[in-house]
Coordinates of C-alpha atoms in Angstrom, one line a residue:
X247 CA 135.0 84.2 120.2
X248 CA 138.4 85.3 121.2
X249 CA 139.4 88.8 120.0
X250 CA 142.8 88.4 118.1
X251 CA 143.3 92.1 117.3
X252 CA 146.9 93.0 118.0
X253 CA 147.3 95.6 120.8
X254 CA 149.6 98.4 119.7
X255 CA 149.8 102.0 121.1
X256 CA 147.5 104.1 119.0
X257 CA 146.0 107.6 119.4
X258 CA 143.0 106.3 117.5
X259 CA 142.3 104.0 120.4
X260 CA 141.8 107.0 122.6
X261 CA 139.1 108.7 120.5
X262 CA 136.1 107.2 122.2
X263 CA 137.3 108.4 125.6
X264 CA 137.9 111.9 124.1
X265 CA 134.4 111.9 122.6
X266 CA 133.0 111.0 126.1
X267 CA 135.0 113.8 127.8
X268 CA 134.5 116.4 125.2
X269 CA 130.7 115.8 124.9
X270 CA 130.3 115.9 128.7
X271 CA 132.5 119.0 129.0
X272 CA 131.2 120.8 125.9
X273 CA 127.6 120.3 127.0
X274 CA 128.3 121.7 130.4
X275 CA 130.2 124.8 129.0
X276 CA 127.4 125.5 126.5
X277 CA 124.6 125.2 129.1
X278 CA 126.6 127.3 131.5
X279 CA 126.9 130.1 129.0
X280 CA 123.1 129.8 128.5
X281 CA 122.7 130.4 132.2
X282 CA 121.4 126.9 133.0
X283 CA 121.6 126.0 136.7
X284 CA 123.9 123.1 137.5
X285 CA 124.9 123.1 133.8
X286 CA 127.6 120.5 134.1
X287 CA 125.0 118.0 135.6
X288 CA 122.3 118.3 132.9
X289 CA 123.8 115.7 130.6
X290 CA 123.9 112.3 132.4
X291 CA 127.4 110.8 132.4
X292 CA 126.2 107.4 131.1
X293 CA 124.7 109.1 127.9
X294 CA 128.0 110.7 127.1
X295 CA 129.8 107.4 127.8
X296 CA 127.3 105.6 125.5
X297 CA 128.2 108.1 122.7
X298 CA 131.9 107.2 123.2
X299 CA 131.0 103.5 123.0
X300 CA 129.1 104.0 119.7
X301 CA 132.1 105.7 118.3
X302 CA 134.4 102.8 119.4
X303 CA 132.1 100.3 117.6
X304 CA 132.3 102.4 114.4
X305 CA 136.0 103.2 114.2
X306 CA 137.7 100.2 115.9
X307 CA 138.9 97.2 113.9
X308 CA 137.2 93.8 114.0
X309 CA 133.8 92.3 113.6
X310 CA 130.8 93.5 115.6
X311 CA 130.9 90.2 117.6
X312 CA 134.5 90.7 118.5
X313 CA 134.0 94.3 119.6
X314 CA 130.9 93.4 121.6
X315 CA 132.7 90.5 123.3
X316 CA 135.5 92.9 124.2
X317 CA 132.9 95.4 125.5
X318 CA 131.2 92.8 127.7
X319 CA 134.5 91.6 129.0
X320 CA 135.2 95.1 130.3
X321 CA 131.6 95.5 131.8
X322 CA 131.9 92.1 133.5
X323 CA 135.4 92.5 134.9
X324 CA 135.3 91.5 138.6
X325 CA 136.6 94.9 139.7
X326 CA 133.8 96.7 137.9
X327 CA 131.1 94.4 139.2
X328 CA 132.5 94.6 142.8
X329 CA 132.6 98.4 142.5
X330 CA 129.0 98.5 141.3
X331 CA 127.7 96.2 144.1
X332 CA 129.5 98.4 146.7
X333 CA 127.9 101.5 145.2
X334 CA 124.4 99.9 145.7
X335 CA 125.1 98.9 149.3
X336 CA 126.6 102.3 150.1
X337 CA 123.6 104.1 148.7
X338 CA 121.2 101.9 150.6
X339 CA 123.1 102.5 153.9
X340 CA 123.2 106.3 153.3
X341 CA 119.4 106.5 152.5
X342 CA 118.2 104.2 155.2
X343 CA 120.4 105.9 157.9
X344 CA 119.1 109.3 156.8
X345 CA 115.5 108.2 156.7
X346 CA 115.6 107.0 160.3
X347 CA 117.0 110.3 161.4
X348 CA 120.7 109.7 161.5
X349 CA 121.9 112.8 159.7
X350 CA 119.6 115.1 161.7
X351 CA 120.7 113.6 165.0
X352 CA 124.4 114.0 164.0
X353 CA 124.0 117.7 163.0
X354 CA 121.9 118.5 166.1
X355 CA 124.4 116.8 168.3
X356 CA 127.2 118.8 166.9
X357 CA 125.4 122.1 167.0
X358 CA 124.3 121.5 170.6
X359 CA 127.7 120.8 172.1
X360 CA 130.1 122.9 170.0
X361 CA 130.7 126.3 171.7
X362 CA 129.0 129.1 169.8
X363 CA 132.2 131.2 169.6
X364 CA 133.8 128.4 167.6
X365 CA 131.1 128.4 164.9
X366 CA 133.4 127.9 161.9
X367 CA 135.5 125.2 163.6
X368 CA 132.4 123.4 164.6
X369 CA 130.9 123.5 161.1
X370 CA 134.2 122.1 159.7
X371 CA 134.2 119.3 162.2
X372 CA 130.5 118.4 161.9
X373 CA 130.8 118.5 158.1
X374 CA 133.9 116.3 158.3
X375 CA 132.0 113.7 160.4
X376 CA 128.8 113.7 158.4
X377 CA 130.7 113.4 155.0
X378 CA 133.0 110.7 156.4
X379 CA 130.0 108.8 157.9
X380 CA 127.8 109.0 154.9
X381 CA 130.4 109.1 152.1
X382 CA 129.0 112.1 150.4
X383 CA 130.1 115.7 150.4
X384 CA 126.9 116.9 148.7
X385 CA 124.9 115.3 151.5
X386 CA 126.9 117.1 154.2
X387 CA 126.6 120.4 152.4
X388 CA 122.8 120.0 152.0
X389 CA 122.5 119.2 155.7
X390 CA 124.7 122.0 157.0
X391 CA 124.4 124.7 154.4
X392 CA 121.2 126.4 155.6
X393 CA 122.4 126.2 159.3
X394 CA 125.8 127.7 158.3
X395 CA 124.2 130.6 156.5
X396 CA 121.9 131.4 159.5
X397 CA 124.8 131.2 162.0
X398 CA 127.0 133.3 159.7
X399 CA 124.4 136.1 159.5
X400 CA 124.1 136.3 163.3
X401 CA 127.8 136.0 164.2
X402 CA 129.5 138.6 162.1
X403 CA 132.0 136.0 160.7
X404 CA 132.5 136.7 157.0
X405 CA 129.9 134.5 155.2
X406 CA 132.6 133.3 152.7
X407 CA 134.7 132.0 155.6
X408 CA 131.7 130.2 157.1
X409 CA 130.9 128.5 153.8
X410 CA 134.6 127.6 153.2
X411 CA 134.6 125.8 156.6
X412 CA 131.5 123.8 155.5
X413 CA 133.1 123.0 152.1
X414 CA 136.4 121.9 153.7
X415 CA 134.7 119.6 156.1
X416 CA 132.5 118.1 153.4
X417 CA 135.5 117.4 151.1
X418 CA 137.5 115.9 154.1
X419 CA 135.0 113.0 154.3
X420 CA 134.4 112.8 150.6
X421 CA 138.1 112.0 150.3
X422 CA 138.5 109.8 153.4
X423 CA 135.3 107.9 153.8
X424 CA 135.4 104.2 153.3
X425 CA 132.0 104.3 151.7
X426 CA 132.6 107.3 149.4
X427 CA 132.2 106.8 145.7
X428 CA 135.7 108.2 145.2
X429 CA 137.2 105.7 147.7
X430 CA 135.4 102.8 146.1
X431 CA 136.5 103.8 142.6
X432 CA 140.1 104.6 143.6
X433 CA 140.6 101.3 145.6
X434 CA 138.9 99.1 143.0
X435 CA 140.7 100.5 140.0
X436 CA 144.0 100.1 141.8
X437 CA 143.2 96.7 143.3
X438 CA 143.9 97.6 146.9
X439 CA 142.2 97.4 150.3
X440 CA 140.1 100.3 151.5
X441 CA 141.7 100.3 155.0
X442 CA 145.2 100.6 153.5
X443 CA 144.2 103.5 151.2
X444 CA 142.5 105.1 154.2
X445 CA 145.6 104.9 156.4
X446 CA 147.9 106.5 153.7
X447 CA 145.2 109.1 152.9
X448 CA 144.7 109.9 156.6
X449 CA 148.4 110.6 157.2
X450 CA 148.2 113.3 154.5
X451 CA 144.7 114.6 155.2
X452 CA 144.8 114.8 159.0
X453 CA 147.6 117.4 159.2
X454 CA 145.8 119.5 156.6
X455 CA 142.6 119.2 158.7
X456 CA 144.3 120.1 162.0
X457 CA 146.1 123.1 160.4
X458 CA 142.7 124.2 158.9
X459 CA 141.1 124.0 162.4
X460 CA 143.9 126.1 163.9
X461 CA 143.5 128.7 161.2
X462 CA 139.7 128.8 161.8
X463 CA 140.3 129.2 165.5
X464 CA 142.5 132.2 164.8
X465 CA 140.7 134.0 161.9
X466 CA 137.0 133.0 162.3
X467 CA 136.1 134.2 165.7
X468 CA 132.6 135.8 165.7
X469 CA 132.1 139.5 166.4
X470 CA 128.8 138.5 168.1
X471 CA 128.5 135.2 169.8
X472 CA 125.2 133.6 168.9
X473 CA 123.0 132.3 171.7
X474 CA 123.7 128.6 172.4
X475 CA 120.7 126.5 171.2
X476 CA 120.0 123.0 172.2
X477 CA 118.6 120.8 169.4
X478 CA 116.9 117.4 169.7
X479 CA 119.2 114.4 168.9
X480 CA 119.4 110.7 169.6
X481 CA 122.8 109.1 170.2
X482 CA 121.4 105.7 169.1
X483 CA 120.7 107.1 165.7
X484 CA 124.3 108.2 165.3
X485 CA 125.5 104.7 166.2
X486 CA 125.3 103.1 162.6
X487 CA 127.8 105.7 161.3
X488 CA 130.3 105.0 164.1
X489 CA 129.7 101.2 163.6
X490 CA 130.4 101.3 159.9
X491 CA 133.5 103.5 160.3
X492 CA 135.0 101.3 163.0
X493 CA 134.2 98.0 161.3
X494 CA 135.7 99.2 158.0
X495 CA 138.9 100.4 159.6
X496 CA 139.3 97.2 161.5
X497 CA 139.4 95.5 158.2
X498 CA 136.0 93.7 158.0
X499 CA 134.9 92.8 154.5
X500 CA 133.2 95.9 153.0
X501 CA 130.1 93.9 151.9
X502 CA 129.7 92.7 155.5
X503 CA 130.2 96.2 156.9
X504 CA 127.6 97.9 154.6
X505 CA 125.0 95.1 154.9
X506 CA 125.4 95.1 158.7
X507 CA 125.1 98.9 158.7
X508 CA 121.9 98.7 156.6
X509 CA 120.4 96.1 159.1
X510 CA 121.5 98.2 162.2
X511 CA 119.9 101.4 160.8
X512 CA 116.8 99.4 160.0
X513 CA 116.5 97.9 163.5
X514 CA 116.9 101.4 165.0
X515 CA 114.3 102.7 162.6
X516 CA 111.9 99.9 163.6
X517 CA 112.5 100.7 167.3
X518 CA 111.5 104.4 166.9
X519 CA 108.7 103.8 164.5
X520 CA 110.5 105.4 161.5
X521 CA 109.9 102.4 159.3
X522 CA 107.5 99.7 158.6
X523 CA 108.9 96.6 157.0
X524 CA 107.6 97.7 153.7
X525 CA 108.9 101.3 153.9
X526 CA 112.3 99.9 155.1
X527 CA 112.4 97.9 151.9
X528 CA 111.5 100.9 149.8
X529 CA 114.2 103.0 151.4
X530 CA 116.8 100.4 150.6
X531 CA 115.6 100.4 147.0
X532 CA 115.7 104.2 147.0
X533 CA 119.4 103.9 148.0
X534 CA 120.0 101.5 145.1
X535 CA 118.3 103.9 142.6
X536 CA 120.3 106.9 143.9
X537 CA 123.3 105.0 142.7
X538 CA 121.9 104.2 139.3
X539 CA 123.9 106.8 137.3
X540 CA 127.3 106.0 138.8
X541 CA 126.4 102.2 138.6
X542 CA 125.6 102.4 134.9
X543 CA 128.5 104.8 134.2
X544 CA 130.9 102.3 135.8
X545 CA 129.6 99.5 133.7
X546 CA 129.8 101.5 130.5
X547 CA 133.2 103.0 131.1
X548 CA 134.5 99.6 132.1
X549 CA 133.4 98.2 128.7
X550 CA 134.7 101.2 126.9
X551 CA 138.0 101.1 128.7
X552 CA 138.5 97.5 127.6
X553 CA 137.8 98.4 124.0
X554 CA 140.1 101.4 124.3
X555 CA 142.8 99.2 125.9
X556 CA 142.5 96.5 123.2
X557 CA 142.9 99.1 120.5
X558 CA 146.0 100.6 122.1
X559 CA 144.6 103.9 123.4
X560 CA 145.7 103.3 127.0
X561 CA 149.2 102.4 125.9
X562 CA 149.3 105.5 123.8
X563 CA 148.6 107.7 126.9
X564 CA 151.0 105.8 129.0
X565 CA 153.8 106.0 126.4
X566 CA 153.1 109.7 126.1
X567 CA 153.1 110.4 129.8
X568 CA 156.1 108.1 130.4
X569 CA 158.2 110.5 128.3
X570 CA 157.9 113.0 131.1
X571 CA 158.3 110.6 133.9
X572 CA 161.8 109.9 135.4
X573 CA 161.2 107.9 138.6
X574 CA 158.6 107.6 141.3
X575 CA 158.2 111.3 142.1
X576 CA 157.3 112.3 138.6
X577 CA 155.1 109.2 138.2
X578 CA 153.1 110.2 141.3
X579 CA 152.8 113.8 140.1
X580 CA 151.7 112.4 136.7
X581 CA 148.9 110.5 138.3
X582 CA 147.8 113.6 140.3
X583 CA 147.9 115.7 137.1
X584 CA 145.9 113.2 135.1
X585 CA 143.0 112.9 137.6
X586 CA 143.1 116.6 138.3
X587 CA 142.7 117.5 134.6
X588 CA 140.0 114.9 134.3
X589 CA 138.0 116.3 137.2
X590 CA 138.4 119.9 135.9
X591 CA 137.0 118.6 132.6
X592 CA 134.0 116.5 133.8
X593 CA 133.3 118.3 137.2
X594 CA 132.8 114.9 138.9
X595 CA 135.6 113.4 141.0
X596 CA 134.2 109.9 140.9
X597 CA 134.0 110.0 137.1
X598 CA 137.5 111.4 136.9
X599 CA 138.9 108.5 138.9
X600 CA 137.0 105.9 136.8
X601 CA 138.4 107.5 133.6
X602 CA 142.0 107.7 134.8
X603 CA 142.2 104.7 137.2
X604 CA 143.4 102.1 134.7
X605 CA 146.0 104.4 133.2
X606 CA 147.2 105.4 136.7
X607 CA 147.6 101.7 137.7
X608 CA 149.8 101.0 134.7
X609 CA 151.9 104.1 135.3
X610 CA 152.3 103.0 139.0
X611 CA 153.3 99.4 138.0
X612 CA 155.7 100.7 135.4
X613 CA 157.4 103.0 137.9
X614 CA 157.2 100.9 141.0
X615 CA 154.8 103.2 142.8
X616 CA 152.9 101.5 145.6
X617 CA 149.3 101.0 144.4
X618 CA 148.0 102.0 147.8
X619 CA 149.6 105.3 147.2
X620 CA 148.2 105.7 143.7
X621 CA 144.7 105.0 145.1
X622 CA 145.2 107.8 147.7
X623 CA 146.6 110.2 145.1
X624 CA 143.6 109.6 142.7
X625 CA 141.2 110.4 145.5
X626 CA 143.1 113.3 147.0
X627 CA 143.8 115.3 143.8
X628 CA 140.3 114.7 142.4
X629 CA 138.7 115.9 145.7
X630 CA 141.0 118.9 145.9
X631 CA 139.7 120.2 142.6
X632 CA 136.2 119.0 143.0
X633 CA 136.0 121.1 146.1
X634 CA 137.3 124.2 144.3
X635 CA 135.9 124.4 140.8
X636 CA 133.1 127.0 140.5
X637 CA 130.9 124.8 138.4
X638 CA 131.1 121.7 140.6
X639 CA 127.9 120.5 142.3
X640 CA 129.4 121.1 145.8
X641 CA 130.2 124.8 145.0
X642 CA 127.0 125.5 143.2
X643 CA 124.7 124.0 145.9
X644 CA 126.7 125.7 148.8
X645 CA 126.6 129.1 147.1
X646 CA 122.9 128.7 146.4
X647 CA 122.2 128.7 150.1
X648 CA 123.9 132.1 150.4
X649 CA 122.1 133.7 147.5
X650 CA 124.1 136.5 146.0
X651 CA 126.0 137.2 149.3
X652 CA 129.1 135.2 148.3
X653 CA 130.8 134.7 144.9
X654 CA 133.2 131.9 143.9
X655 CA 136.0 134.4 143.7
X656 CA 135.4 135.3 147.3
X657 CA 135.2 131.7 148.5
X658 CA 138.0 130.0 146.6
X659 CA 140.9 131.8 148.4
X660 CA 139.4 130.7 151.7
X661 CA 139.3 127.0 150.9
X662 CA 142.2 126.4 153.2
X663 CA 141.6 122.7 153.7
X664 CA 141.7 121.9 150.0
X665 CA 144.8 124.0 149.5
X666 CA 146.6 122.5 152.5
X667 CA 145.6 119.0 151.4
X668 CA 147.3 119.7 148.1
X669 CA 150.4 121.1 149.8
X670 CA 150.8 118.2 152.2
X671 CA 150.3 115.7 149.3
X672 CA 153.1 117.4 147.4
X673 CA 155.3 117.2 150.5
X674 CA 154.5 113.5 150.8
X675 CA 155.5 113.0 147.2
X676 CA 158.7 115.1 147.2
X677 CA 160.1 113.6 150.4
X678 CA 160.3 109.9 149.8
X679 CA 161.4 109.2 153.4
X680 CA 157.9 110.2 154.5
X681 CA 156.4 107.7 152.0
X682 CA 158.8 105.0 153.0
X683 CA 158.1 105.4 156.7
X684 CA 154.3 105.5 156.1
X685 CA 154.3 102.3 154.0
X686 CA 156.6 100.6 156.5
X687 CA 154.3 101.5 159.4
X688 CA 151.2 100.3 157.5
X689 CA 152.9 97.0 156.6
X690 CA 153.6 96.3 160.3
X691 CA 149.9 96.7 161.1

């Protein structure tokens, strides 16, 4: 049955989204006050989203059938389904590659060949590669955190600076990786190619990374140079990460890239006896199940967004934001502000992008902002704040490795990469000639 409800801008239409955000945020704040570890991650996002959907069914106009059809229309939107399938494949690639020893080999390779007197620089670079290759900042932090703490204790470099280097490298890849949840969400909500978003994003992120490395060279020299240690690694086990990065940047279809990566990691695992055929299948499934929460959340928020849009909630936000927008610059800043506030609220950069992606696309279209840029801004601003908020998973896990030796107030001022990424993004926005030259260069490719 076709839904004939007239779409007018209405604050009422936004209420389900507000219920979702406030329930998610409120639970996190309450549990944090109670001293619960990882408080903002105790209530699964899909449950909070489901509460918002129930509210939408209660307060929105129309019959149950009409509202359910609208909800299913959003869940089944091609962009949502595409995003969900990519999540599954990315999860499978990450788990299979890790299970055959890819992450361990990558870490050991870096630790072996990076000079001991450049510990902080090395940790930043290794973290950047691991997070870019695997698409997860948390994975990079978990792999490098214990090593970083041990090296920091021996070197005399302030522990906070060592941990800041790890965090910066981890967020570099979280932002840039073509298989990161944030990249998938940003590109699919804006309807652009991953390689185009990567190119624009890299023109902003690389200068920030280079300047961070220079600062680490200058200010993070160890008082005592730890003894160089050789660790066991296997170059062949690093190959799948390089393969996926290169193929994705060349422009090969993302489904082909990730499926090929899963097969390549499996073949290498078979060669070295890391898998049997049965265990290989189980690791693929483990990768799928690791993405269950974000998969379900994407479906539910897709359905809720369609209901909110039909009721006029998205138009209300756009009309409100549009009052403060006068041209491309303010539109770009508005997109950055929206996703930043969303990330601060929900402490999850992927969720923040999913929440604000549809609104950002309409703001971009209304103000002639290139959608490739809006995808990059969504990813950048959400990652900047996700890598800095004290209650984010990345910060909590990293500080957990250091015990009580480092506090968030000591670490945050040293997060040079995130701060520089924000600065270079603002420069990109306020100097349109940079944007024009970047887009022109990409279009020629």
